[in-house]
Short mmCIF file of C-alpha atoms in Angstrom, two decimals:
data_model
loop_
_atom_site.label_atom_id
_atom_site.label_comp_id
_atom_site.label_asym_id
_atom_site.label_seq_id
_atom_site.Cartn_x
_atom_site.Cartn_y
_atom_site.Cartn_z
CA UNK A 837 22.92 11.61 -13.26
CA UNK A 838 21.65 9.47 -10.74
CA UNK A 839 20.97 5.31 -11.96
CA UNK A 840 19.96 2.80 -9.67
CA UNK A 841 20.50 -0.89 -10.83
CA UNK A 842 19.30 -3.36 -9.60
CA UNK A 843 20.31 -7.91 -9.45
CA UNK A 844 19.43 -10.25 -9.95
CA UNK A 845 16.52 -9.38 -12.30
CA UNK A 846 15.08 -12.88 -11.14
CA UNK A 847 15.13 -14.89 -8.44
CA UNK A 848 13.92 -18.39 -7.68
CA UNK A 849 13.73 -19.98 -4.56
CA UNK A 850 11.68 -22.22 -2.29
CA UNK A 851 9.26 -21.43 0.28
CA UNK A 852 12.00 -20.43 3.93
CA UNK A 853 14.79 -20.00 2.29
CA UNK A 854 15.62 -15.95 3.70
CA UNK A 855 16.84 -14.37 0.82
CA UNK A 856 18.62 -10.44 -0.10
CA UNK A 857 17.66 -8.42 -2.95
CA UNK A 858 20.35 -5.86 -3.99
CA UNK A 859 19.89 -1.79 -5.37
CA UNK A 860 22.58 0.40 -5.80
CA UNK A 861 22.84 3.71 -7.03
CA UNK A 862 25.64 6.01 -8.55
CA UNK A 863 25.01 9.17 -6.45
CA UNK A 864 24.91 9.19 -2.98
CA UNK A 865 23.19 12.95 -2.31
CA UNK A 866 19.70 11.26 -1.50
CA UNK A 867 16.79 12.26 0.01
CA UNK A 868 15.46 8.54 0.99
CA UNK A 869 15.54 4.68 -0.59
CA UNK A 870 12.01 3.24 -1.21
CA UNK A 871 11.25 -0.29 -1.56
CA UNK A 872 7.91 -1.10 -3.27
CA UNK A 873 6.67 -4.47 -4.23
CA UNK A 874 4.54 -4.51 -7.67
CA UNK A 875 2.14 -7.62 -8.25
CA UNK A 876 1.67 -8.37 -11.92
CA UNK A 877 -0.92 -5.31 -13.57
CA UNK A 878 -1.48 -3.77 -10.39
CA UNK A 879 0.18 -0.53 -9.15
CA UNK A 880 3.10 0.12 -6.12
CA UNK A 881 2.61 -0.98 -3.23
CA UNK A 882 5.33 0.91 -1.06
CA UNK A 883 7.35 -1.75 1.66
CA UNK A 884 9.87 0.24 3.42
CA UNK A 885 11.50 3.96 3.30
CA UNK A 886 14.78 4.62 4.78
CA UNK A 887 15.46 8.14 5.15
CA UNK A 888 19.26 9.11 4.41
CA UNK A 889 20.12 9.61 7.37
CA UNK A 890 19.20 6.35 8.27
CA UNK A 891 20.99 3.25 8.13
CA UNK A 892 17.74 0.33 8.34
CA UNK A 893 13.88 -0.15 8.78
CA UNK A 894 12.32 -2.79 9.53
CA UNK A 895 8.78 -4.36 8.81
CA UNK A 896 7.66 -7.95 9.84
CA UNK A 897 9.71 -10.40 7.57
CA UNK A 898 11.39 -7.29 5.66
CA UNK A 899 14.41 -6.02 6.15
CA UNK A 900 15.79 -3.03 4.81
CA UNK A 901 19.39 -1.51 4.81
CA UNK A 902 21.07 1.29 3.77
CA UNK A 903 24.89 2.69 2.73
CA UNK A 904 25.26 5.72 1.00
CA UNK A 905 28.90 6.01 1.03
CA UNK A 906 28.86 2.78 -1.20
CA UNK A 907 25.88 3.31 -2.89
CA UNK A 908 24.27 0.28 -1.81
CA UNK A 909 20.35 -0.71 -0.24
CA UNK A 910 19.55 -4.52 0.59
CA UNK A 911 15.94 -5.82 1.42
CA UNK A 912 15.85 -8.71 3.24
CA UNK A 913 13.25 -11.88 3.26
CA UNK A 914 12.81 -13.74 5.90
CA UNK A 915 11.29 -16.88 5.56
CA UNK A 916 10.67 -16.27 1.94
CA UNK A 917 6.41 -17.39 1.10
CA UNK A 918 5.02 -18.05 -1.51
CA UNK A 919 2.66 -15.20 -1.37
CA UNK A 920 5.97 -13.03 -1.79
CA UNK A 921 5.79 -13.60 -5.23
CA UNK A 922 6.38 -10.25 -7.54
CA UNK A 923 8.62 -8.16 -8.94
CA UNK A 924 10.51 -5.52 -6.08
CA UNK A 925 11.38 -2.40 -6.61
CA UNK A 926 13.96 0.25 -5.43
CA UNK A 927 13.49 3.81 -5.96
CA UNK A 928 15.70 7.04 -5.16
CA UNK A 929 14.40 10.61 -4.15
CA UNK A 930 16.33 13.05 -6.54
CA UNK A 931 15.27 16.28 -5.02
CA UNK A 932 11.35 15.92 -6.27
CA UNK A 933 11.08 12.76 -7.73
CA UNK A 934 11.40 9.48 -7.47
CA UNK A 935 14.88 7.31 -9.83
CA UNK A 936 14.19 3.58 -10.73
CA UNK A 937 15.29 0.75 -10.70
CA UNK A 938 14.42 -2.12 -12.80
CA UNK A 939 13.89 -4.16 -10.57
CA UNK A 940 13.89 -8.15 -8.87
CA UNK A 941 11.40 -10.51 -10.04
CA UNK A 942 10.92 -12.87 -7.53
CA UNK A 943 9.45 -16.71 -7.18
CA UNK A 944 8.85 -18.36 -4.41
CA UNK A 945 8.03 -22.05 -4.77
CA UNK A 946 5.64 -24.04 -2.10
CA UNK B 1037 -11.32 4.38 2.96
CA UNK B 1038 -7.58 6.92 1.72
CA UNK B 1039 -5.83 6.57 -1.07
CA UNK B 1040 -5.46 7.51 -5.06
CA UNK B 1041 -7.79 6.14 -7.74
CA UNK B 1042 -7.08 5.31 -11.51
CA UNK B 1043 -9.42 5.48 -14.45
CA UNK B 1044 -9.81 4.32 -16.61
CA UNK B 1045 -8.05 0.45 -15.46
CA UNK B 1046 -8.03 -0.27 -19.52
CA UNK B 1047 -7.66 2.56 -22.37
CA UNK B 1048 -8.02 1.96 -25.99
CA UNK B 1049 -6.74 4.97 -28.21
CA UNK B 1050 -6.68 5.13 -32.04
CA UNK B 1051 -4.10 6.74 -33.78
CA UNK B 1052 -4.07 10.49 -33.97
CA UNK B 1053 -6.51 10.72 -30.87
CA UNK B 1054 -5.92 12.70 -27.75
CA UNK B 1055 -6.66 10.82 -24.58
CA UNK B 1056 -6.97 12.05 -20.68
CA UNK B 1057 -6.27 9.40 -18.19
CA UNK B 1058 -8.29 10.32 -14.33
CA UNK B 1059 -6.04 10.10 -11.29
CA UNK B 1060 -8.18 11.52 -7.64
CA UNK B 1061 -6.54 11.22 -4.13
CA UNK B 1062 -8.10 12.12 -0.74
CA UNK B 1063 -4.98 11.68 0.71
CA UNK B 1064 -4.25 15.79 1.51
CA UNK B 1065 -1.18 15.31 -0.53
CA UNK B 1066 0.03 18.56 -1.40
CA UNK B 1067 1.92 17.27 -4.19
CA UNK B 1068 1.23 14.68 -7.39
CA UNK B 1069 3.07 12.65 -10.30
CA UNK B 1070 2.83 10.56 -13.34
CA UNK B 1071 5.18 8.15 -14.00
CA UNK B 1072 5.18 5.25 -17.40
CA UNK B 1073 6.10 2.28 -16.98
CA UNK B 1074 7.26 0.33 -20.19
CA UNK B 1075 8.53 -3.92 -20.11
CA UNK B 1076 11.77 -3.91 -18.63
CA UNK B 1077 12.20 -0.72 -17.86
CA UNK B 1078 11.77 1.30 -14.60
CA UNK B 1079 9.33 4.15 -13.90
CA UNK B 1080 9.76 7.59 -16.12
CA UNK B 1081 8.15 10.59 -14.62
CA UNK B 1082 6.43 11.97 -16.77
CA UNK B 1083 4.80 15.50 -15.06
CA UNK B 1084 4.69 16.26 -11.32
CA UNK B 1085 2.25 19.45 -9.51
CA UNK B 1086 4.09 20.26 -6.26
CA UNK B 1087 1.15 22.39 -5.43
CA UNK B 1088 -2.67 23.52 -7.05
CA UNK B 1089 -1.60 25.57 -10.46
CA UNK B 1090 1.53 24.89 -10.95
CA UNK B 1091 3.06 21.83 -12.34
CA UNK B 1092 6.69 21.25 -14.20
CA UNK B 1093 7.95 18.62 -16.60
CA UNK B 1094 9.78 15.20 -16.23
CA UNK B 1095 12.20 14.02 -17.75
CA UNK B 1096 9.90 12.11 -20.86
CA UNK B 1097 7.34 15.29 -20.88
CA UNK B 1098 6.93 15.12 -24.68
CA UNK B 1099 3.15 14.84 -26.02
CA UNK B 1100 1.68 14.30 -23.13
CA UNK B 1101 0.13 17.70 -20.56
CA UNK B 1102 -1.18 18.20 -17.43
CA UNK B 1103 -3.44 20.08 -14.68
CA UNK B 1104 -3.45 20.84 -11.37
CA UNK B 1105 -6.60 22.57 -11.03
CA UNK B 1106 -7.26 21.00 -7.34
CA UNK B 1107 -5.55 19.78 -4.60
CA UNK B 1108 -7.09 15.81 -4.87
CA UNK B 1109 -7.10 15.75 -8.90
CA UNK B 1110 -4.69 15.81 -11.21
CA UNK B 1111 -5.46 14.26 -14.36
CA UNK B 1112 -2.80 13.22 -17.86
CA UNK B 1113 -3.68 14.03 -21.02
CA UNK B 1114 -1.74 11.71 -23.86
CA UNK B 1115 -1.89 14.13 -27.07
CA UNK B 1116 -1.52 12.45 -30.46
CA UNK B 1117 2.20 14.00 -30.50
CA UNK B 1118 3.18 10.97 -28.01
CA UNK B 1119 4.99 8.66 -30.68
CA UNK B 1120 4.59 5.59 -28.87
CA UNK B 1121 2.23 6.05 -25.95
CA UNK B 1122 1.49 2.36 -24.99
CA UNK B 1123 1.88 1.50 -21.60
CA UNK B 1124 0.74 1.34 -18.46
CA UNK B 1125 0.57 4.51 -16.31
CA UNK B 1126 1.05 4.80 -12.56
CA UNK B 1127 -0.23 8.49 -10.50
CA UNK B 1128 1.62 8.70 -7.25
CA UNK B 1129 1.30 11.31 -4.38
CA UNK B 1130 3.18 12.64 -1.76
CA UNK B 1131 2.64 14.73 1.43
CA UNK B 1132 4.88 17.03 0.29
CA UNK B 1133 7.85 17.30 -2.13
CA UNK B 1134 11.32 16.95 -1.54
CA UNK B 1135 12.90 15.83 2.03
CA UNK B 1136 13.71 12.82 3.80
CA UNK B 1137 10.22 12.09 4.93
CA UNK B 1138 8.85 12.13 0.55
CA UNK B 1139 7.57 8.89 1.11
CA UNK B 1140 5.24 8.37 -2.39
CA UNK B 1141 1.68 5.96 -2.85
CA UNK B 1142 1.04 4.78 -5.65
CA UNK B 1143 -2.82 4.69 -7.34
CA UNK B 1144 -3.68 0.84 -9.16
CA UNK B 1145 -2.28 2.36 -12.36
CA UNK B 1146 -4.01 2.59 -16.44
CA UNK B 1147 -2.58 0.71 -19.13
CA UNK B 1148 -3.68 2.53 -22.41
CA UNK B 1149 -2.97 0.61 -25.53
CA UNK B 1150 -2.63 2.58 -29.09
CA UNK B 1151 -4.87 0.37 -31.68
#
């Protein structure tokens, strides 16, 4: 059974710091991996999708990597800003639907 | 504007009542999904539909029902058989189901509270 783990559960950093969020999964047979952002009480916003045949994807200050063989993905956020404060979720595609981790709650202080 | 809408934003249910949550998308997506989110837990799949007039149970379908009569609509009914329905419900859609390019997009959610 696929399990997705995100460490740490919470992270606090000062503005301007570069940071890495981690995601691990137990079954490497995935179609893709998605990173989402969720603000309190809101829906999910898709940040990046990495196909199983890809190693990384970039969007602005965000860079996500995927290592299927080790069952790991990282989300790198460069030059963090207070507006980056949110919960970040990773999810792997198993067949039709997604399997989610519990998320990392990020707080960036000014 | 293309996107996914959910209504209502907040919903209160009395014990023993059935309630229906609405989900509409104008993205022309074939596949739609319902997830449930509880505090401190990841999202869990309730039901999904890959095409009109077809749907499949997810991991926690007991106490829920769905229909898919139109491509753009996928309503979720929370029945009185659902013992702990208080949660945040999220609807999602994707252009197709499965495959490397299956990127899912989410609606704003409905928060259901049982009184």
